[in-house]
GROMACS .gro file of C-alpha atoms in nm:
model
  500
    1MET     CA    1   0.004  -0.001  -0.004
    2ALA     CA    2   0.276   0.230   0.089
    3LEU     CA    3   0.442   0.158  -0.249
    4MET     CA    4   0.116   0.259  -0.430
    5LEU     CA    5   0.108   0.589  -0.228
    6ASP     CA    6   0.455   0.666  -0.363
    7ARG     CA    7   0.350   0.584  -0.723
    8GLU     CA    8   0.080   0.844  -0.690
    9THR     CA    9   0.311   1.099  -0.524
   10PHE     CA   10   0.554   1.082  -0.814
   11SER     CA   11   0.277   1.054  -1.095
   12CYS     CA   12   0.197   1.337  -1.337
   13SER     CA   13  -0.165   1.461  -1.301
   14ILE     CA   14  -0.178   1.509  -1.686
   15CYS     CA   15  -0.073   1.177  -1.819
   16LEU     CA   16  -0.124   0.983  -1.479
   17ASP     CA   17   0.204   0.818  -1.539
   18LEU     CA   18   0.534   0.834  -1.347
   19LEU     CA   19   0.685   1.171  -1.409
   20LYS     CA   20   0.928   1.198  -1.718
   21ASP     CA   21   1.177   1.483  -1.691
   22PRO     CA   22   0.988   1.627  -1.387
   23VAL     CA   23   0.953   2.001  -1.356
   24THR     CA   24   0.787   2.198  -1.072
   25VAL     CA   25   0.577   2.507  -1.149
   26PRO     CA   26   0.567   2.824  -0.927
   27CYS     CA   27   0.262   2.698  -0.729
   28GLY     CA   28   0.452   2.388  -0.617
   29HIS     CA   29   0.299   2.108  -0.846
   30SER     CA   30   0.498   1.901  -1.050
   31TYR     CA   31   0.452   1.753  -1.412
   32CYS     CA   32   0.613   1.584  -1.689
   33MET     CA   33   0.810   1.865  -1.891
   34ASN     CA   34   0.630   1.766  -2.215
   35CYS     CA   35   0.282   1.743  -2.056
   36ILE     CA   36   0.299   2.106  -1.910
   37LYS     CA   37   0.452   2.231  -2.230
   38THR     CA   38   0.157   2.088  -2.434
   39HIS     CA   39  -0.089   2.223  -2.173
   40TRP     CA   40   0.059   2.572  -2.181
   41ASP     CA   41   0.100   2.580  -2.548
   42LYS     CA   42  -0.269   2.533  -2.582
   43GLU     CA   43  -0.312   2.845  -2.348
   44GLU     CA   44  -0.078   3.058  -2.550
   45GLU     CA   45  -0.324   3.242  -2.752
   46LYS     CA   46  -0.492   3.352  -2.429
   47LYS     CA   47  -0.156   3.462  -2.280
   48ILE     CA   48  -0.263   3.302  -1.948
   49TYR     CA   49  -0.085   3.018  -1.800
   50SER     CA   50  -0.245   2.800  -1.532
   51CYS     CA   51  -0.182   2.500  -1.318
   52PRO     CA   52  -0.396   2.208  -1.411
   53GLN     CA   53  -0.436   2.104  -1.060
   54CYS     CA   54  -0.509   2.425  -0.854
   55ARG     CA   55  -0.588   2.655  -1.149
   56GLN     CA   56  -0.362   2.919  -1.039
   57THR     CA   57  -0.270   3.152  -1.321
   58PHE     CA   58   0.065   3.323  -1.408
   59PRO     CA   59   0.079   3.643  -1.598
   60VAL     CA   60   0.401   3.541  -1.766
   61ARG     CA   61   0.483   3.183  -1.894
   62PRO     CA   62   0.710   3.034  -1.617
   63VAL     CA   63   1.048   2.907  -1.732
   64LEU     CA   64   1.060   2.526  -1.683
   65VAL     CA   65   1.370   2.385  -1.513
   66LYS     CA   66   1.418   2.015  -1.448
   67ASN     CA   67   1.369   1.907  -1.099
   68THR     CA   68   1.681   1.687  -1.055
   69MET     CA   69   1.598   1.568  -0.694
   70LEU     CA   70   1.256   1.456  -0.807
   71ALA     CA   71   1.393   1.289  -1.098
   72VAL     CA   72   1.637   1.081  -0.889
   73LEU     CA   73   1.342   0.984  -0.671
   74VAL     CA   74   1.127   0.875  -0.968
   75GLU     CA   75   1.430   0.671  -1.101
   76GLU     CA   76   1.452   0.501  -0.755
   77LEU     CA   77   1.084   0.418  -0.759
   78LYS     CA   78   1.104   0.279  -1.108
   79LYS     CA   79   1.372   0.038  -1.000
   80THR     CA   80   1.194  -0.081  -0.684
   81GLY     CA   81   0.830  -0.030  -0.754
   82LEU     CA   82   0.743  -0.116  -1.113
   83ARG     CA   83   0.845  -0.472  -1.076
   84ALA     CA   84   0.670  -0.504  -0.744
   85ALA     CA   85   0.322  -0.360  -0.848
   86PRO     CA   86   0.063  -0.553  -0.672
   87ALA     CA   87  -0.185  -0.764  -0.869
   88ASP     CA   88  -0.497  -0.562  -0.775
   89HIS     CA   89  -0.335  -0.265  -0.954
   90CYS     CA   90  -0.381  -0.433  -1.285
   91TYR     CA   91  -0.761  -0.342  -1.305
   92PRO     CA   92  -0.714   0.028  -1.227
   93SER     CA   93  -0.435   0.019  -1.481
   94LYS     CA   94  -0.664  -0.116  -1.737
   95LYS     CA   95  -0.913   0.148  -1.664
   96LEU     CA   96  -0.657   0.411  -1.708
   97GLN     CA   97  -0.558   0.270  -2.045
   98GLU     CA   98  -0.913   0.285  -2.152
   99ASN     CA   99  -0.903   0.666  -2.068
  100VAL     CA  100  -0.579   0.728  -2.283
  101CYS     CA  101  -0.622   0.854  -2.639
  102SER     CA  102  -0.506   0.572  -2.886
  103HIS     CA  103  -0.387   0.842  -3.136
  104HIS     CA  104  -0.166   1.052  -2.913
  105ASP     CA  105  -0.107   0.844  -2.609
  106GLU     CA  106  -0.234   1.116  -2.388
  107VAL     CA  107  -0.510   1.105  -2.111
  108MET     CA  108  -0.845   1.211  -2.239
  109LYS     CA  109  -0.941   1.494  -2.021
  110MET     CA  110  -1.172   1.676  -2.266
  111PHE     CA  111  -1.513   1.605  -2.420
  112CYS     CA  112  -1.591   1.709  -2.775
  113ARG     CA  113  -1.959   1.815  -2.784
  114THR     CA  114  -1.961   1.819  -3.163
  115ASP     CA  115  -1.856   1.458  -3.201
  116GLN     CA  116  -1.982   1.339  -2.865
  117GLN     CA  117  -1.663   1.167  -2.749
  118SER     CA  118  -1.393   1.204  -2.505
  119ILE     CA  119  -1.054   1.340  -2.652
  120CYS     CA  120  -0.717   1.459  -2.533
  121TYR     CA  121  -0.568   1.793  -2.559
  122LEU     CA  122  -0.360   1.716  -2.883
  123CYS     CA  123  -0.717   1.608  -3.037
  124SER     CA  124  -0.847   1.938  -2.969
  125VAL     CA  125  -0.580   2.107  -3.179
  126ASP     CA  126  -0.581   1.829  -3.432
  127GLU     CA  127  -0.880   1.656  -3.597
  128HIS     CA  128  -1.120   1.832  -3.349
  129LYS     CA  129  -0.988   2.177  -3.401
  130GLY     CA  130  -1.279   2.440  -3.399
  131HIS     CA  131  -1.516   2.174  -3.247
  132ASP     CA  132  -1.717   2.273  -2.939
  133THR     CA  133  -1.492   2.114  -2.672
  134ARG     CA  134  -1.511   2.113  -2.290
  135GLU     CA  135  -1.232   2.035  -2.045
  136LEU     CA  136  -1.371   1.777  -1.815
  137GLU     CA  137  -1.154   1.873  -1.515
  138VAL     CA  138  -1.232   2.237  -1.575
  139SER     CA  139  -1.598   2.176  -1.582
  140ARG     CA  140  -1.567   1.953  -1.266
  141GLN     CA  141  -1.372   2.226  -1.103
  142ASN     CA  142  -1.628   2.493  -1.206
  143ILE     CA  143  -1.909   2.281  -1.045
  144GLN     CA  144  -1.714   2.229  -0.734
  145GLN     CA  145  -1.638   2.596  -0.711
  146ARG     CA  146  -2.009   2.685  -0.747
  147ILE     CA  147  -2.088   2.431  -0.485
  148GLN     CA  148  -1.818   2.605  -0.250
  149ASP     CA  149  -1.975   2.948  -0.342
  150ARG     CA  150  -2.324   2.840  -0.287
  151GLU     CA  151  -2.223   2.675   0.055
  152LYS     CA  152  -2.050   3.007   0.143
  153ASP     CA  153  -2.379   3.193   0.036
  154VAL     CA  154  -2.585   2.967   0.268
  155LYS     CA  155  -2.357   3.029   0.555
  156LEU     CA  156  -2.369   3.409   0.472
  157LEU     CA  157  -2.755   3.380   0.472
  158GLN     CA  158  -2.760   3.189   0.788
  159GLN     CA  159  -2.534   3.451   0.948
  160GLU     CA  160  -2.765   3.717   0.809
  161VAL     CA  161  -3.058   3.536   0.974
  162GLU     CA  162  -2.890   3.535   1.314
  163ASP     CA  163  -2.771   3.906   1.265
  164ILE     CA  164  -3.155   4.015   1.172
  165ASN     CA  165  -3.280   3.837   1.471
  166GLY     CA  166  -3.004   3.967   1.705
  167SER     CA  167  -3.036   4.327   1.564
  168ALA     CA  168  -3.418   4.307   1.590
  169ASP     CA  169  -3.417   4.186   1.953
  170LYS     CA  170  -3.163   4.463   2.034
  171ALA     CA  171  -3.378   4.733   1.867
  172VAL     CA  172  -3.695   4.616   2.062
  173GLU     CA  173  -3.518   4.611   2.382
  174GLY     CA  174  -3.362   4.942   2.315
  175SER     CA  175  -3.680   5.091   2.211
  176GLU     CA  176  -3.867   4.949   2.508
  177LYS     CA  177  -3.602   5.100   2.728
  178ILE     CA  178  -3.643   5.435   2.571
  179PHE     CA  179  -4.009   5.434   2.579
  180THR     CA  180  -3.999   5.337   2.934
  181GLU     CA  181  -3.779   5.621   3.021
  182MET     CA  182  -4.019   5.870   2.827
  183ILE     CA  183  -4.308   5.737   3.013
  184ARG     CA  184  -4.126   5.772   3.347
  185LEU     CA  185  -4.043   6.115   3.235
  186MET     CA  186  -4.393   6.210   3.155
  187GLU     CA  187  -4.505   6.056   3.492
  188LYS     CA  188  -4.261   6.270   3.665
  189ARG     CA  189  -4.380   6.586   3.494
  190ARG     CA  190  -4.738   6.496   3.565
  191SER     CA  191  -4.649   6.458   3.939
  192ASP     CA  192  -4.458   6.797   3.937
  193VAL     CA  193  -4.751   6.974   3.767
  194LYS     CA  194  -4.996   6.835   4.016
  195GLN     CA  195  -4.771   6.909   4.292
  196GLN     CA  196  -4.714   7.268   4.187
  197VAL     CA  197  -5.074   7.324   4.127
  198ARG     CA  198  -5.182   7.175   4.475
  199SER     CA  199  -4.904   7.395   4.659
  200GLN     CA  200  -5.016   7.699   4.465
  201GLN     CA  201  -5.363   7.616   4.546
  202GLN     CA  202  -5.287   7.599   4.912
  203THR     CA  203  -5.093   7.927   4.920
  204LYS     CA  204  -5.362   8.115   4.728
  205VAL     CA  205  -5.646   7.966   4.941
  206SER     CA  206  -5.464   8.049   5.273
  207ARG     CA  207  -5.431   8.420   5.147
  208VAL     CA  208  -5.792   8.427   5.064
  209ARG     CA  209  -5.880   8.265   5.398
  210GLU     CA  210  -5.663   8.527   5.586
  211LEU     CA  211  -5.844   8.812   5.401
  212GLN     CA  212  -6.172   8.657   5.462
  213GLU     CA  213  -6.110   8.637   5.834
  214LYS     CA  214  -6.000   9.003   5.850
  215LEU     CA  215  -6.325   9.124   5.682
  216GLU     CA  216  -6.536   8.904   5.909
  217GLN     CA  217  -6.379   9.063   6.212
  218GLU     CA  218  -6.424   9.418   6.055
  219ILE     CA  219  -6.785   9.334   6.005
  220THR     CA  220  -6.806   9.213   6.371
  221GLU     CA  221  -6.648   9.529   6.476
  222LEU     CA  222  -6.870   9.751   6.251
  223LYS     CA  223  -7.190   9.560   6.384
  224ARG     CA  224  -7.078   9.631   6.746
  225ARG     CA  225  -7.012   9.988   6.676
  226ASP     CA  226  -7.338  10.041   6.497
  227ALA     CA  227  -7.523   9.880   6.795
  228GLU     CA  228  -7.342  10.129   7.038
  229LEU     CA  229  -7.449  10.425   6.805
  230GLU     CA  230  -7.798  10.300   6.793
  231LYS     CA  231  -7.814  10.286   7.168
  232LEU     CA  232  -7.661  10.624   7.209
  233SER     CA  233  -7.911  10.776   6.949
  234HIS     CA  234  -8.189  10.697   7.206
  235THR     CA  235  -8.037  10.898   7.487
  236GLN     CA  236  -8.274  11.194   7.579
  237ASP     CA  237  -8.031  11.371   7.796
  238HIS     CA  238  -7.791  11.582   7.575
  239ASN     CA  239  -7.530  11.623   7.871
  240GLN     CA  240  -7.516  11.244   7.895
  241PHE     CA  241  -7.498  11.212   7.510
  242LEU     CA  242  -7.197  11.457   7.500
  243HIS     CA  243  -7.032  11.269   7.779
  244ASP     CA  244  -7.068  10.913   7.633
  245TYR     CA  245  -6.997  10.975   7.272
  246PRO     CA  246  -6.614  11.059   7.293
  247SER     CA  247  -6.566  10.755   7.509
  248LEU     CA  248  -6.680  10.533   7.204
  249SER     CA  249  -6.375  10.301   7.086
  250PRO     CA  250  -6.240  10.409   6.745
  251LEU     CA  251  -6.303  10.232   6.431
  252CYS     CA  252  -6.013  10.012   6.298
  253GLU     CA  253  -5.866  10.065   5.948
  254SER     CA  254  -6.100   9.940   5.691
  255THR     CA  255  -6.005   9.689   5.438
  256HIS     CA  256  -6.082   9.852   5.105
  257SER     CA  257  -6.276   9.611   4.854
  258SER     CA  258  -6.084   9.763   4.561
  259SER     CA  259  -5.772   9.566   4.680
  260ILE     CA  260  -5.956   9.246   4.617
  261ASN     CA  261  -5.899   9.126   4.250
  262ILE     CA  262  -6.164   8.866   4.137
  263ARG     CA  263  -6.078   8.658   3.841
  264PRO     CA  264  -6.410   8.504   3.751
  265LEU     CA  265  -6.370   8.130   3.676
  266ARG     CA  266  -6.001   8.157   3.552
  267TYR     CA  267  -5.754   8.050   3.817
  268PHE     CA  268  -5.549   7.742   3.691
  269GLU     CA  269  -5.707   7.717   3.343
  270ASP     CA  270  -5.378   7.851   3.196
  271VAL     CA  271  -5.184   7.553   3.336
  272THR     CA  272  -5.432   7.324   3.154
  273ALA     CA  273  -5.375   7.524   2.818
  274ALA     CA  274  -4.995   7.495   2.865
  275VAL     CA  275  -5.012   7.126   2.934
  276SER     CA  276  -5.248   7.097   2.626
  277GLU     CA  277  -4.989   7.288   2.422
  278VAL     CA  278  -4.704   7.038   2.536
  279ARG     CA  279  -4.934   6.755   2.424
  280ASP     CA  280  -4.993   6.910   2.084
  281LYS     CA  281  -4.629   6.960   2.035
  282LEU     CA  282  -4.540   6.602   2.137
  283GLU     CA  283  -4.807   6.470   1.899
  284ASP     CA  284  -4.645   6.665   1.630
  285VAL     CA  285  -4.287   6.552   1.701
  286LEU     CA  286  -4.385   6.190   1.729
  287ARG     CA  287  -4.590   6.209   1.407
  288GLU     CA  288  -4.288   6.367   1.228
  289LYS     CA  289  -4.046   6.133   1.385
  290TRP     CA  290  -4.256   5.820   1.354
  291THR     CA  291  -4.227   5.854   0.984
  292ASN     CA  292  -3.862   5.849   1.015
  293ILE     CA  293  -3.871   5.559   1.253
  294SER     CA  294  -4.093   5.350   1.031
  295GLN     CA  295  -3.855   5.437   0.723
  296ARG     CA  296  -3.558   5.314   0.921
  297VAL     CA  297  -3.740   5.001   0.998
  298THR     CA  298  -3.848   4.934   0.649
  299GLU     CA  299  -3.500   5.006   0.489
  300VAL     CA  300  -3.328   4.705   0.673
  301ASP     CA  301  -3.139   4.530   0.405
  302VAL     CA  302  -3.071   4.163   0.352
  303LEU     CA  303  -2.833   3.976   0.126
  304LEU     CA  304  -3.138   3.851  -0.081
  305SER     CA  305  -3.112   4.182  -0.267
  306GLN     CA  306  -2.829   4.081  -0.504
  307PRO     CA  307  -2.675   4.344  -0.727
  308GLU     CA  308  -2.729   4.142  -1.047
  309ASN     CA  309  -3.100   4.205  -1.009
  310MET     CA  310  -3.040   4.589  -0.972
  311THR     CA  311  -3.074   4.848  -1.255
  312ARG     CA  312  -2.846   5.136  -1.305
  313ALA     CA  313  -3.122   5.352  -1.143
  314ASP     CA  314  -3.107   5.124  -0.834
  315PHE     CA  315  -2.734   5.174  -0.823
  316LEU     CA  316  -2.755   5.554  -0.859
  317GLN     CA  317  -2.946   5.572  -0.521
  318TYR     CA  318  -2.620   5.469  -0.356
  319SER     CA  319  -2.411   5.736  -0.554
  320CYS     CA  320  -2.099   5.849  -0.367
  321ASP     CA  321  -1.897   6.180  -0.419
  322ILE     CA  322  -1.555   6.056  -0.489
  323THR     CA  323  -1.241   6.269  -0.497
  324LEU     CA  324  -0.877   6.207  -0.483
  325ASP     CA  325  -0.628   6.287  -0.194
  326PRO     CA  326  -0.330   6.497  -0.315
  327ASN     CA  327  -0.130   6.366  -0.007
  328THR     CA  328  -0.151   6.008  -0.137
  329ALA     CA  329  -0.098   6.090  -0.514
  330ASN     CA  330   0.238   5.998  -0.685
  331THR     CA  331   0.447   6.293  -0.755
  332GLU     CA  332   0.387   6.238  -1.140
  333LEU     CA  333   0.026   6.242  -1.125
  334LEU     CA  334  -0.165   6.578  -1.180
  335LEU     CA  335  -0.498   6.629  -0.991
  336SER     CA  336  -0.746   6.896  -1.110
  337ASP     CA  337  -1.122   6.964  -1.131
  338GLY     CA  338  -1.163   6.976  -0.760
  339ASN     CA  339  -0.941   6.659  -0.708
  340ARG     CA  340  -1.182   6.474  -0.941
  341LYS     CA  341  -0.959   6.447  -1.239
  342LEU     CA  342  -0.634   6.263  -1.278
  343THR     CA  343  -0.357   6.307  -1.547
  344ASN     CA  344  -0.033   6.122  -1.575
  345THR     CA  345   0.206   6.385  -1.672
  346GLY     CA  346   0.540   6.207  -1.641
  347GLN     CA  347   0.669   6.510  -1.477
  348GLN     CA  348   0.729   6.580  -1.127
  349GLN     CA  349   0.451   6.787  -0.954
  350SER     CA  350   0.505   7.028  -0.666
  351TYR     CA  351   0.372   6.805  -0.399
  352SER     CA  352   0.497   6.849  -0.035
  353SER     CA  353   0.656   6.538   0.143
  354HIS     CA  354   0.389   6.332   0.289
  355PRO     CA  355   0.395   5.973   0.466
  356ASP     CA  356   0.066   5.878   0.285
  357ARG     CA  357   0.214   5.946  -0.055
  358PHE     CA  358   0.273   5.656  -0.302
  359THR     CA  359   0.650   5.675  -0.369
  360LYS     CA  360   0.696   5.448  -0.677
  361TRP     CA  361   0.339   5.323  -0.797
  362CYS     CA  362   0.148   5.564  -1.000
  363GLN     CA  363  -0.142   5.537  -0.774
  364VAL     CA  364  -0.379   5.755  -0.562
  365LEU     CA  365  -0.642   5.709  -0.299
  366SER     CA  366  -0.974   5.887  -0.218
  367PRO     CA  367  -0.982   6.057   0.131
  368GLU     CA  368  -1.367   5.924   0.169
  369SER     CA  369  -1.381   5.617   0.378
  370LEU     CA  370  -1.628   5.381   0.209
  371THR     CA  371  -1.866   5.167   0.422
  372GLY     CA  372  -2.218   5.044   0.367
  373ARG     CA  373  -2.339   5.066  -0.005
  374CYS     CA  374  -2.155   5.290  -0.235
  375TYR     CA  375  -2.156   5.335  -0.612
  376TRP     CA  376  -1.947   5.562  -0.822
  377GLU     CA  377  -1.855   5.601  -1.192
  378LEU     CA  378  -1.570   5.729  -1.390
  379GLU     CA  379  -1.457   5.811  -1.742
  380ARG     CA  380  -1.117   5.687  -1.852
  381GLY     CA  381  -0.876   5.747  -2.136
  382GLY     CA  382  -0.605   5.487  -2.158
  383ARG     CA  383  -0.493   5.192  -1.943
  384VAL     CA  384  -0.641   5.240  -1.571
  385ARG     CA  385  -0.658   5.008  -1.274
  386VAL     CA  386  -0.968   5.090  -1.088
  387ALA     CA  387  -0.948   4.972  -0.731
  388VAL     CA  388  -1.059   4.976  -0.371
  389ALA     CA  389  -0.797   4.930  -0.092
  390TYR     CA  390  -0.758   4.952   0.287
  391LYS     CA  391  -0.607   5.256   0.423
  392ASN     CA  392  -0.312   5.081   0.589
  393ILE     CA  393  -0.183   4.959   0.237
  394SER     CA  394   0.179   5.010   0.202
  395ARG     CA  395   0.288   5.336   0.033
  396ALA     CA  396   0.660   5.295  -0.024
  397GLY     CA  397   0.850   5.106  -0.280
  398ILE     CA  398   0.761   4.914  -0.602
  399GLY     CA  399   0.694   4.585  -0.429
  400ASN     CA  400   0.366   4.385  -0.430
  401GLU     CA  401   0.266   4.509  -0.071
  402SER     CA  402   0.186   4.875  -0.219
  403GLY     CA  403   0.052   4.796  -0.566
  404PHE     CA  404  -0.318   4.779  -0.620
  405GLY     CA  405  -0.431   4.406  -0.674
  406TYR     CA  406  -0.102   4.262  -0.578
  407ASN     CA  407  -0.165   4.198  -0.207
  408GLU     CA  408  -0.473   4.110   0.020
  409LYS     CA  409  -0.537   4.471   0.110
  410SER     CA  410  -0.655   4.583  -0.242
  411TRP     CA  411  -0.883   4.471  -0.524
  412ALA     CA  412  -0.828   4.610  -0.877
  413LEU     CA  413  -0.986   4.595  -1.231
  414ASP     CA  414  -0.731   4.657  -1.495
  415CYS     CA  415  -0.894   4.827  -1.785
  416ASP     CA  416  -0.683   4.831  -2.091
  417ASN     CA  417  -0.799   4.942  -2.445
  418ASN     CA  418  -0.893   4.588  -2.556
  419SER     CA  419  -0.900   4.378  -2.244
  420TYR     CA  420  -1.002   4.353  -1.865
  421ASN     CA  421  -0.817   4.170  -1.591
  422PHE     CA  422  -0.892   4.143  -1.219
  423TYR     CA  423  -0.632   4.139  -0.952
  424ASN     CA  424  -0.638   4.049  -0.573
  425ASN     CA  425  -0.355   3.917  -0.356
  426ASN     CA  426  -0.132   3.869  -0.687
  427VAL     CA  427  -0.382   3.636  -0.844
  428LEU     CA  428  -0.481   3.746  -1.197
  429THR     CA  429  -0.857   3.665  -1.314
  430PRO     CA  430  -0.910   3.731  -1.690
  431VAL     CA  431  -1.239   3.923  -1.738
  432SER     CA  432  -1.451   3.939  -2.057
  433GLY     CA  433  -1.692   4.205  -2.132
  434PRO     CA  434  -1.768   4.513  -2.357
  435GLN     CA  435  -1.514   4.773  -2.386
  436SER     CA  436  -1.631   5.119  -2.254
  437SER     CA  437  -1.453   5.435  -2.150
  438ARG     CA  438  -1.698   5.453  -1.846
  439VAL     CA  439  -1.666   5.213  -1.558
  440GLY     CA  440  -1.921   5.182  -1.263
  441VAL     CA  441  -1.814   5.038  -0.923
  442TYR     CA  442  -2.071   4.907  -0.669
  443LEU     CA  443  -1.962   4.824  -0.310
  444ASP     CA  444  -2.180   4.674  -0.045
  445HIS     CA  445  -1.926   4.663   0.241
  446ARG     CA  446  -2.136   4.473   0.494
  447ALA     CA  447  -2.234   4.209   0.250
  448GLY     CA  448  -1.884   4.191   0.114
  449ILE     CA  449  -1.971   4.250  -0.256
  450LEU     CA  450  -1.771   4.443  -0.487
  451SER     CA  451  -1.886   4.459  -0.860
  452PHE     CA  452  -1.745   4.633  -1.157
  453TYR     CA  453  -1.951   4.743  -1.475
  454SER     CA  454  -1.899   4.850  -1.817
  455ILE     CA  455  -2.134   5.160  -1.894
  456SER     CA  456  -2.247   5.251  -2.215
  457GLU     CA  457  -2.601   5.242  -2.355
  458THR     CA  458  -2.644   4.949  -2.137
  459MET     CA  459  -2.497   4.836  -1.793
  460THR     CA  460  -2.283   4.508  -1.825
  461LEU     CA  461  -2.142   4.334  -1.528
  462LEU     CA  462  -1.767   4.266  -1.585
  463HIS     CA  463  -1.670   4.105  -1.258
  464ARG     CA  464  -1.803   4.040  -0.895
  465VAL     CA  465  -1.623   3.970  -0.587
  466GLN     CA  466  -1.789   3.797  -0.276
  467THR     CA  467  -1.546   3.837   0.027
  468THR     CA  468  -1.539   3.979   0.377
  469PHE     CA  469  -1.413   4.331   0.430
  470THR     CA  470  -1.256   4.391   0.768
  471GLN     CA  471  -1.171   4.758   0.741
  472PRO     CA  472  -1.324   5.051   0.569
  473LEU     CA  473  -1.228   5.099   0.205
  474HIS     CA  474  -1.102   5.375  -0.023
  475ALA     CA  475  -1.135   5.413  -0.368
  476GLY     CA  476  -0.806   5.398  -0.590
  477LEU     CA  477  -0.654   5.459  -0.926
  478TRP     CA  478  -0.354   5.326  -1.075
  479THR     CA  479  -0.233   5.454  -1.417
  480ASP     CA  480  -0.002   5.322  -1.689
  481SER     CA  481   0.244   5.588  -1.693
  482GLY     CA  482   0.616   5.687  -1.665
  483CYS     CA  483   0.639   5.634  -1.275
  484THR     CA  484   0.872   5.339  -1.308
  485GLN     CA  485   1.037   5.431  -1.634
  486THR     CA  486   1.342   5.638  -1.731
  487PRO     CA  487   1.299   6.025  -1.794
  488ASP     CA  488   1.357   5.962  -2.165
  489SER     CA  489   1.067   5.691  -2.185
  490VAL     CA  490   0.758   5.765  -2.393
  491PHE     CA  491   0.434   5.656  -2.229
  492PRO     CA  492   0.054   5.705  -2.338
  493LEU     CA  493  -0.142   5.994  -2.174
  494VAL     CA  494  -0.392   5.856  -1.928
  495GLN     CA  495  -0.673   6.078  -1.788
  496VAL     CA  496  -0.943   5.962  -1.538
  497ARG     CA  497  -1.226   6.161  -1.406
  498PHE     CA  498  -1.481   6.084  -1.153
  499LEU     CA  499  -1.848   6.160  -1.255
  500SER     CA  500  -2.052   6.346  -0.995
   0.00000   0.00000   0.00000
């Protein structure tokens, strides 16, 4: 069993035989030199070279060098293993032989839909040239990739359900707490008004009672004096009258009725009116704010709203005003039109020194931090790389750590005059679609969606990324210019303008 595992370890995944002149490609997988040459010869027209196993692509055809150590190990395996192949390996070997092309002695890993038969790579460029062919392994890998994508989507939706439920519970709990506080505040105000009215009632009633007592005392005194005067008026003796009259007690100071201000039926009615005014204003505020609250509730988005179902009018509702940050611009890039237009001049601009400036790559970032849903469009002339990147992307040097698309901190669509390519983490993905001078970019930061569109009379999706963004993003531009060339080099003029 161990011997069989060794055979599989040192077998070429293209011809399924022991490696002949083994070579190792940059991704680490090994093949027969002729097998991988034939595979890449077929991809020569596309100028894209990929590993048949992991499908990693290489922008430049790698130079193949024989792996001498692996060649020695294969030779040792041939000496010890081929004679000792177990009997039960005969049947698998027979099945493998049935899958080998009888004309070219190559494994048949393609299917000709025109002739409805399995073929090898050489058949596809020979007698089946121009036929409708499909690479079986690629088709299977595409299916497996779609399965992985759908499983990831299912997990995202499950997470979305959990997030929705958690957010809803939190919103209800928070709203209940706020409304309870509002009710408590209203109860306190109600109690305060009641207490103030009762206190004022007691004060006013006490003053009225005090005045009332004074008046009653004055009435009693007046009545007593009236009785004395009446008795004195019946005295017949004038001398006695003159004697008794001066001895009468003097009248106390009278309380004038004009000092009593009577407010007929209007005492605390103004308080009721004031409370009523508060109620009316509160109703107005609640009515106005309730519309806003309801709108916020209905605007809750879920991942079910996929961008491929959206029209350009739908995208435009998420339009963002994008500008360019002069502090990040390479010194050969000229910014104009309110920092909305970029031109590669090939000449040094009078920028001050700044730690955020890209020193070698002809790049620039926007100052705006992009989160949530954002959409923007730009007009280009010449080769441009339209990108988004984290703010902490490196700014110095010409290495991959600072170039848009060559690291895990940036995503970029390379727009040439006759082709598109997408870059992320130094992996190139060919993109097909109609050429246009206008490019649209849609970002749903929370959902991890980044899409690029060709804009003309119609809106065509060029490439869509589904990932997880861990930081706010910034829009970026790279231009094909003289930033890395000599002063005498000639380069095409590139202009880019963000549309408002």
